[in-house]
Coordinates of C-alpha atoms in Angstrom, one line a residue:
M1 CA 51.5 21.8 110.7
S2 CA 53.5 23.1 113.7
R3 CA 56.7 23.6 111.7
D4 CA 55.2 25.2 108.7
L5 CA 52.3 27.5 109.6
P6 CA 49.6 28.0 107.0
I7 CA 49.4 31.2 105.0
H8 CA 45.8 30.6 104.3
S9 CA 43.2 27.9 104.7
W10 CA 39.8 27.0 103.2
P11 CA 37.1 24.5 104.2
G12 CA 36.2 22.1 101.4
S13 CA 36.3 18.4 100.4
Y14 CA 38.9 16.2 98.7
Y15 CA 38.2 13.3 96.4
I16 CA 39.9 10.0 97.5
N17 CA 40.4 8.2 94.3
S18 CA 41.1 4.8 95.9
E19 CA 37.9 4.8 97.8
K20 CA 35.8 6.7 95.2
R21 CA 34.4 9.1 97.7
W22 CA 34.6 12.7 98.9
Q23 CA 36.1 13.6 102.3
A24 CA 35.4 16.8 104.1
G25 CA 38.3 18.8 105.5
T26 CA 40.5 21.9 105.2
L27 CA 42.9 22.9 102.4
Y28 CA 46.0 24.6 103.8
L29 CA 48.5 26.7 101.9
T30 CA 51.9 27.0 103.6
R31 CA 55.2 28.6 102.5
T32 CA 56.2 25.7 100.3
T33 CA 53.4 23.1 100.3
V34 CA 49.7 22.5 99.7
R35 CA 48.1 20.1 102.2
F36 CA 44.5 18.8 102.8
V37 CA 43.7 17.6 106.3
S38 CA 40.5 15.5 107.1
T39 CA 38.1 17.0 109.5
H40 CA 37.2 13.7 111.2
S41 CA 40.5 11.8 111.4
K42 CA 42.8 14.9 111.3
E43 CA 45.0 13.0 108.9
S44 CA 46.7 14.5 105.9
L45 CA 44.9 13.1 102.8
A46 CA 47.1 15.0 100.3
S47 CA 50.4 16.9 100.6
F48 CA 52.6 18.1 97.8
R49 CA 55.1 20.9 97.2
L50 CA 54.3 24.0 95.2
S51 CA 57.4 23.3 93.1
R52 CA 55.9 20.0 92.0
I53 CA 52.7 21.5 90.7
V54 CA 52.3 21.3 86.9
E55 CA 48.9 22.9 86.4
I56 CA 46.0 24.4 88.4
K57 CA 42.6 24.5 86.7
M58 CA 38.9 25.1 87.5
E59 CA 36.9 22.1 86.2
S60 CA 33.6 20.3 86.5
S61 CA 33.2 16.6 86.9
S62 CA 30.5 13.9 86.8
F63 CA 30.8 13.6 90.6
I64 CA 30.5 17.3 91.6
F65 CA 30.5 20.6 89.8
S66 CA 32.7 23.6 90.4
T67 CA 35.8 21.7 91.4
L68 CA 39.4 22.9 91.5
T69 CA 42.1 20.4 90.2
V70 CA 45.8 20.4 90.8
L71 CA 48.0 18.3 88.6
E72 CA 51.2 17.2 90.2
E73 CA 54.4 15.8 88.7
G74 CA 54.0 12.1 87.8
N75 CA 50.5 12.8 86.3
V76 CA 48.9 12.8 89.8
K77 CA 45.7 14.8 89.8
H78 CA 44.1 16.1 93.0
W79 CA 40.4 17.1 93.1
F80 CA 39.0 19.7 95.5
G81 CA 35.4 20.6 95.8
S82 CA 32.9 22.6 97.9
L83 CA 35.6 25.2 98.6
K84 CA 34.5 28.2 100.7
P85 CA 34.0 31.1 100.0
N86 CA 34.3 29.9 96.4
R87 CA 36.8 28.1 94.1
V88 CA 37.7 31.3 92.2
V89 CA 39.3 32.8 95.4
V90 CA 41.2 29.7 96.1
Y91 CA 42.4 29.5 92.5
N92 CA 43.6 33.1 92.5
V93 CA 45.6 32.6 95.8
L94 CA 47.1 29.2 94.8
E95 CA 47.9 30.3 91.3
H96 CA 49.7 33.5 92.6
F97 CA 51.9 31.7 95.1
W98 CA 52.6 28.8 92.6
R99 CA 53.6 31.3 89.8
E100 CA 55.8 33.3 92.1
R101 CA 57.5 30.1 93.3
L102 CA 58.2 29.2 89.6
L103 CA 59.6 32.7 88.9
S104 CA 61.8 32.7 92.0
P105 CA 65.4 31.6 91.6
S106 CA 66.2 28.0 92.4
S107 CA 67.9 27.3 95.7
E108 CA 68.1 23.5 95.7
A109 CA 71.8 23.5 96.0
R110 CA 71.6 25.5 99.3
G111 CA 73.2 22.8 101.5
A112 CA 76.8 23.9 101.5
E113 CA 78.5 25.5 104.4
S114 CA 79.3 29.2 104.0
Q115 CA 82.1 31.4 105.0
P116 CA 80.3 34.7 105.9
S117 CA 83.4 36.9 106.0
K118 CA 82.8 38.6 102.6
G119 CA 79.1 38.8 103.0
R120 CA 79.4 40.1 106.5
E121 CA 81.9 42.7 105.3
L122 CA 79.4 43.9 102.7
I123 CA 76.6 44.0 105.2
N124 CA 78.7 46.1 107.6
L125 CA 79.6 48.6 104.7
V126 CA 75.9 48.9 103.8
A127 CA 74.9 49.3 107.4
G128 CA 77.4 52.1 107.9
A129 CA 76.1 53.8 104.8
Q130 CA 72.5 53.4 106.0
R131 CA 73.4 54.9 109.4
R132 CA 75.1 57.9 107.7
L133 CA 72.1 58.4 105.4
E134 CA 69.7 58.2 108.4
D135 CA 71.7 60.9 110.2
T136 CA 71.5 63.0 107.1
G137 CA 67.8 62.4 106.9
R138 CA 67.3 63.6 110.5
V139 CA 69.3 66.8 109.7
L140 CA 67.2 67.4 106.6
S141 CA 64.0 66.8 108.6
H142 CA 65.1 69.3 111.2
Q143 CA 66.0 71.8 108.5
G144 CA 62.7 71.3 106.8
E145 CA 60.9 72.0 110.1
Q146 CA 62.8 75.3 110.3
F147 CA 61.8 76.2 106.8
D148 CA 58.1 75.4 107.6
N149 CA 58.2 77.6 110.6
M150 CA 59.7 80.4 108.5
M151 CA 56.9 79.9 105.9
Q152 CA 54.3 80.1 108.6
G153 CA 55.9 83.4 109.9
L154 CA 55.9 84.8 106.4
E155 CA 52.3 83.8 105.8
K156 CA 51.3 85.6 109.0
I157 CA 53.3 88.7 107.8
D158 CA 51.6 88.4 104.4
S159 CA 48.2 88.2 106.1
D160 CA 48.9 91.2 108.2
L161 CA 50.1 93.2 105.2
G162 CA 46.9 92.3 103.4
V163 CA 44.9 93.7 106.4
A164 CA 47.0 96.8 106.3
D165 CA 46.5 97.2 102.6
K166 CA 42.7 97.0 103.1
L167 CA 42.8 99.6 105.9
L168 CA 45.0 101.9 103.9
S169 CA 42.7 101.6 100.9
E170 CA 39.7 102.5 103.1
L171 CA 41.6 105.5 104.4
E172 CA 42.7 106.6 100.9
S173 CA 39.3 105.9 99.3
P174 CA 36.4 106.3 101.6
S175 CA 33.1 104.5 100.8
W176 CA 31.5 107.7 99.5
W177 CA 34.5 108.3 97.1
P178 CA 33.3 107.6 93.5
F179 CA 36.7 106.5 92.1
R180 CA 37.2 103.3 94.1
K181 CA 38.7 100.2 92.6
L182 CA 36.3 98.4 90.2
P183 CA 34.9 95.1 91.5
W184 CA 35.7 93.0 88.4
K185 CA 39.4 93.9 88.7
I186 CA 39.3 92.6 92.3
Q187 CA 37.8 89.3 91.1
Q188 CA 40.5 89.0 88.4
E189 CA 43.3 89.5 90.9
A190 CA 41.8 86.9 93.2
K191 CA 41.6 84.3 90.4
A192 CA 45.2 85.0 89.4
E193 CA 46.3 84.4 93.0
D194 CA 44.4 81.2 93.3
A195 CA 45.9 79.9 90.0
A196 CA 49.4 80.7 91.3
R197 CA 48.8 78.8 94.5
A198 CA 47.4 75.8 92.6
A199 CA 50.5 75.7 90.3
A200 CA 52.8 75.9 93.3
S201 CA 51.0 73.0 95.1
A202 CA 51.2 70.9 91.9
A203 CA 54.9 71.5 91.6
R204 CA 55.4 70.5 95.2
G205 CA 53.5 67.2 94.6
S206 CA 55.5 66.2 91.5
G207 CA 58.3 64.6 93.5
R208 CA 56.0 62.6 95.7
N209 CA 54.8 60.1 93.1
K210 CA 58.0 58.1 92.7
V211 CA 57.5 54.3 93.0
I212 CA 59.8 52.7 95.5
I213 CA 58.7 49.1 95.0
S214 CA 55.9 47.3 93.1
I215 CA 54.8 43.7 93.9
P216 CA 52.2 41.4 92.5
A217 CA 49.4 40.5 95.0
V218 CA 46.0 39.1 95.4
V219 CA 43.7 41.9 96.4
S220 CA 40.4 42.0 98.3
K221 CA 38.3 45.0 99.5
G222 CA 37.3 43.8 103.0
G223 CA 36.5 40.1 103.1
D224 CA 37.7 36.9 101.6
S225 CA 35.0 36.4 99.0
D226 CA 36.5 38.7 96.3
L227 CA 40.2 38.0 96.2
K228 CA 41.5 38.9 92.8
P229 CA 44.9 39.3 91.1
G230 CA 46.4 42.8 91.3
C231 CA 49.5 44.6 92.6
L232 CA 50.6 46.9 95.4
L233 CA 52.7 50.0 94.6
V234 CA 54.6 51.7 97.5
L235 CA 55.3 55.3 96.6
V236 CA 57.4 57.9 98.5
S237 CA 54.3 59.4 100.1
S238 CA 51.4 57.0 99.4
L239 CA 50.2 53.5 98.6
E240 CA 48.3 52.4 95.5
V241 CA 46.2 49.3 95.0
R242 CA 45.7 48.3 91.4
D243 CA 44.1 45.4 89.6
T244 CA 45.7 43.0 87.1
N245 CA 45.2 45.6 84.3
C246 CA 47.1 48.3 86.3
Q247 CA 43.8 50.2 86.8
L248 CA 43.8 52.1 90.1
L249 CA 41.5 50.6 92.7
H250 CA 42.4 53.0 95.6
H251 CA 45.0 55.6 96.4
F252 CA 46.1 55.9 100.1
E253 CA 47.9 59.1 101.1
R254 CA 50.4 58.6 103.9
N255 CA 48.4 60.7 106.3
E256 CA 45.2 58.9 105.4
I257 CA 46.4 55.4 106.5
D258 CA 45.3 54.6 110.0
E259 CA 46.5 51.0 110.3
I260 CA 48.6 48.4 108.5
R261 CA 47.8 45.1 110.1
V262 CA 50.3 42.3 109.4
Q263 CA 48.6 38.9 109.7
S264 CA 51.7 37.0 108.3
P265 CA 54.8 37.8 106.3
Y266 CA 52.7 37.3 103.2
E267 CA 49.4 39.1 104.2
I268 CA 48.6 42.6 105.3
T269 CA 45.4 44.7 105.7
V270 CA 45.5 48.5 105.0
R271 CA 42.8 50.5 106.7
Q272 CA 41.5 54.1 106.5
R273 CA 39.0 54.9 109.2
F274 CA 36.1 57.3 108.9
I275 CA 33.5 58.7 111.3
G276 CA 29.9 58.3 110.2
K277 CA 30.7 56.0 107.2
P278 CA 32.3 52.6 106.6
D279 CA 36.1 52.3 106.7
I280 CA 38.1 51.7 103.5
C281 CA 40.0 48.4 104.0
Y282 CA 42.1 46.4 101.5
R283 CA 43.5 43.0 102.2
L284 CA 46.6 41.9 100.2
L285 CA 48.3 38.6 99.9
S286 CA 51.6 38.2 98.1
A287 CA 54.5 35.8 98.0
K288 CA 56.8 38.9 97.7
M289 CA 55.2 40.8 100.6
P290 CA 58.4 40.4 102.8
E291 CA 60.2 42.6 100.2
A292 CA 57.6 45.4 100.6
M293 CA 57.4 45.0 104.4
S294 CA 61.0 46.3 104.8
V295 CA 59.9 49.6 103.2
L296 CA 56.5 49.8 104.9
E297 CA 58.0 49.3 108.3
M298 CA 60.2 52.4 107.7
Q299 CA 57.5 54.6 106.2
Y300 CA 54.7 53.7 108.6
K301 CA 56.5 52.7 111.8
K302 CA 53.7 53.9 114.2
K303 CA 50.9 52.5 112.1
V304 CA 52.2 48.9 111.5
D305 CA 50.4 46.4 113.8
F306 CA 51.9 42.9 114.0
T307 CA 49.3 40.2 115.0
N308 CA 50.0 37.1 117.1
E309 CA 49.9 35.0 113.9
Y310 CA 52.8 37.0 112.5
T311 CA 54.7 36.5 115.8
A312 CA 54.1 32.7 115.4
F313 CA 55.4 32.9 111.8
K314 CA 58.5 34.6 112.9
A315 CA 59.0 32.2 115.8
T316 CA 59.0 29.1 113.5
P317 CA 62.1 28.4 111.5
V318 CA 61.8 29.6 107.9
S319 CA 61.9 26.5 105.8
S320 CA 63.8 27.0 102.6
P321 CA 61.8 26.8 99.3
C322 CA 63.1 23.3 98.8
D323 CA 63.5 22.0 102.4
S324 CA 62.4 18.4 102.0
E325 CA 63.5 18.4 98.3
G326 CA 66.9 19.6 99.5
K327 CA 67.1 16.7 101.9
S328 CA 66.3 14.2 99.2
W329 CA 68.8 16.0 96.8
N330 CA 71.5 15.8 99.5
E331 CA 70.8 12.1 100.1
G332 CA 70.9 11.4 96.4
L333 CA 74.2 13.4 96.1
L334 CA 75.6 11.4 99.0
Q335 CA 74.6 8.2 97.4
M336 CA 76.0 9.3 94.1
C337 CA 79.3 10.2 95.8
Q338 CA 79.4 6.8 97.5
E339 CA 78.8 5.0 94.2
T340 CA 81.2 7.1 92.2
E341 CA 84.8 5.9 92.3
L342 CA 87.1 8.7 93.3
P343 CA 90.9 8.7 92.6
L344 CA 92.9 7.5 95.5
E345 CA 95.4 10.3 95.2
V346 CA 94.4 13.9 94.6
P347 CA 96.9 16.8 94.6
A348 CA 96.6 18.8 97.7
G349 CA 96.4 22.1 95.9
E350 CA 93.6 21.0 93.7
L351 CA 91.7 19.4 96.6
S352 CA 91.9 22.7 98.7
Q353 CA 90.7 24.7 95.7
L354 CA 87.8 22.2 95.2
Q355 CA 86.8 22.4 98.8
V356 CA 86.9 26.2 98.8
H357 CA 84.9 26.3 95.6
V358 CA 82.2 23.9 96.8
F359 CA 82.0 24.3 100.5
Q360 CA 82.9 28.0 101.0
P361 CA 80.9 30.4 98.9
S362 CA 81.8 34.1 99.4
V363 CA 78.2 35.2 100.2
S364 CA 75.5 32.9 101.5
Q365 CA 71.9 33.1 100.4
A366 CA 70.8 34.5 103.8
E367 CA 73.4 37.3 103.5
T368 CA 72.2 38.0 100.0
Q369 CA 68.6 38.4 101.1
E370 CA 69.8 40.6 104.0
L371 CA 71.8 42.8 101.6
K372 CA 68.9 43.0 99.3
Q373 CA 66.6 44.3 102.0
M374 CA 69.2 46.7 103.3
L375 CA 69.8 48.1 99.7
R376 CA 66.1 48.5 99.3
Q377 CA 65.9 50.5 102.5
L378 CA 68.8 52.6 101.3
K379 CA 66.9 53.2 98.1
N380 CA 63.9 54.3 100.1
L381 CA 66.0 56.6 102.3
A382 CA 67.7 58.1 99.3
L383 CA 64.3 58.7 97.5
E384 CA 62.9 60.3 100.6
A385 CA 66.0 62.5 101.0
E386 CA 65.7 63.5 97.4
T387 CA 62.1 64.4 97.8
E388 CA 62.8 66.4 100.9
L389 CA 65.6 68.3 99.2
E390 CA 63.3 69.1 96.2
R391 CA 60.6 70.3 98.6
Q392 CA 63.1 72.4 100.5
D393 CA 64.4 73.9 97.2
E394 CA 60.9 74.9 96.4
V395 CA 60.3 76.3 99.9
L396 CA 63.5 78.3 99.5
D397 CA 62.3 79.8 96.2
V398 CA 58.9 80.6 97.9
L399 CA 60.7 82.1 100.9
T400 CA 62.9 84.3 98.6
S401 CA 59.9 85.5 96.6
S402 CA 57.7 86.0 99.6
T403 CA 60.5 87.9 101.4
D404 CA 61.0 90.2 98.4
R405 CA 57.2 90.7 98.1
A406 CA 56.8 91.4 101.8
T407 CA 59.7 93.9 101.7
M408 CA 58.2 95.7 98.7
H409 CA 54.7 95.8 100.3
I410 CA 56.2 97.2 103.5
E411 CA 58.0 100.0 101.6
K412 CA 54.8 100.7 99.6
H413 CA 52.6 100.8 102.7
T414 CA 55.2 103.1 104.4
C415 CA 55.0 105.6 101.6
R416 CA 51.2 105.4 101.6
M417 CA 51.1 106.1 105.4
K418 CA 53.5 109.0 105.0
R419 CA 51.2 110.5 102.3
L420 CA 48.2 110.1 104.6
L421 CA 50.0 111.8 107.5

């Protein structure tokens, strides 16, 4: 258990077929295996890899009701009962990680030595592009702050012009004057201004709903008793939690999220705090959570909180999806090579080509994963830059129209003041 830390665990019981009895213990789910450990003897009563699972079912037996069965290759069936909080939660989590393991690309032949020159060159190119894009993003952010300051100044000017308009109207038409502006026309103008502001705000929000990444997950609101299949959507300016039918469960705006607590590379908790009422908290488990974490760390740097469990996960060596299977595969390959008769003389050119082809792949699997994460970060940066550019374009349009309107109002007020004088 020290090498492969559990992603999740549930107390329950396991049926020992040879002794025809149930044994209390804990069911553990790790990165690659399912293991049941006895409470009394601390021995592993059952241990099998996720890749060897054939079927996971919820059944009832003559011995105990509400059991969870796992069928392993070789027609070996494991019975688990008395699972807490309930067997549905355990089934949802096990089925999710098993399904994602089946859908992930096979990496059993990952034992060859790699020559990282090509992969490292690609990584350096992507890293350079990422640094350049980050510099561009900082410049855009500074430019956006300047635009925002200009907008605030124009809003203050507009407000002052509104006050001046009211004062001039009072001077031009005193309260005792019978031909003042009719009240229903004032209401119509106010409604038209509100509608224009609403349309402008809707146009600004159109570019903020782009999906950066979407991953399947097991979702729970708060505790462990209601873990259900769903998905997590990471958008440019928000997070969305949806159920298995893509129905929205909750929408978190970026400024509403107070904490993203990372329990493990596969489990996070998103929390929005309130004063005077309960917090909104969603817990998400996913086999593809590491893919989303690279984006979340960039978007919510100050709000991501890594727990001690996550540190322990990162400290342990990441076992490959077929660690022990890879060992047995390599042993079988070695035995096969020993049993196979090879020709005594092999041309040097063919042998060198064979060695380069087998033992020196251009890009290793680790480099591929690193490139994948870096490209996803580049995509996130590009989308954020695009959104910022669209926002600044809209701000420029508003600045232009506001400046023209302010100039026109100033000229109009100047003429009215001259007439009064």
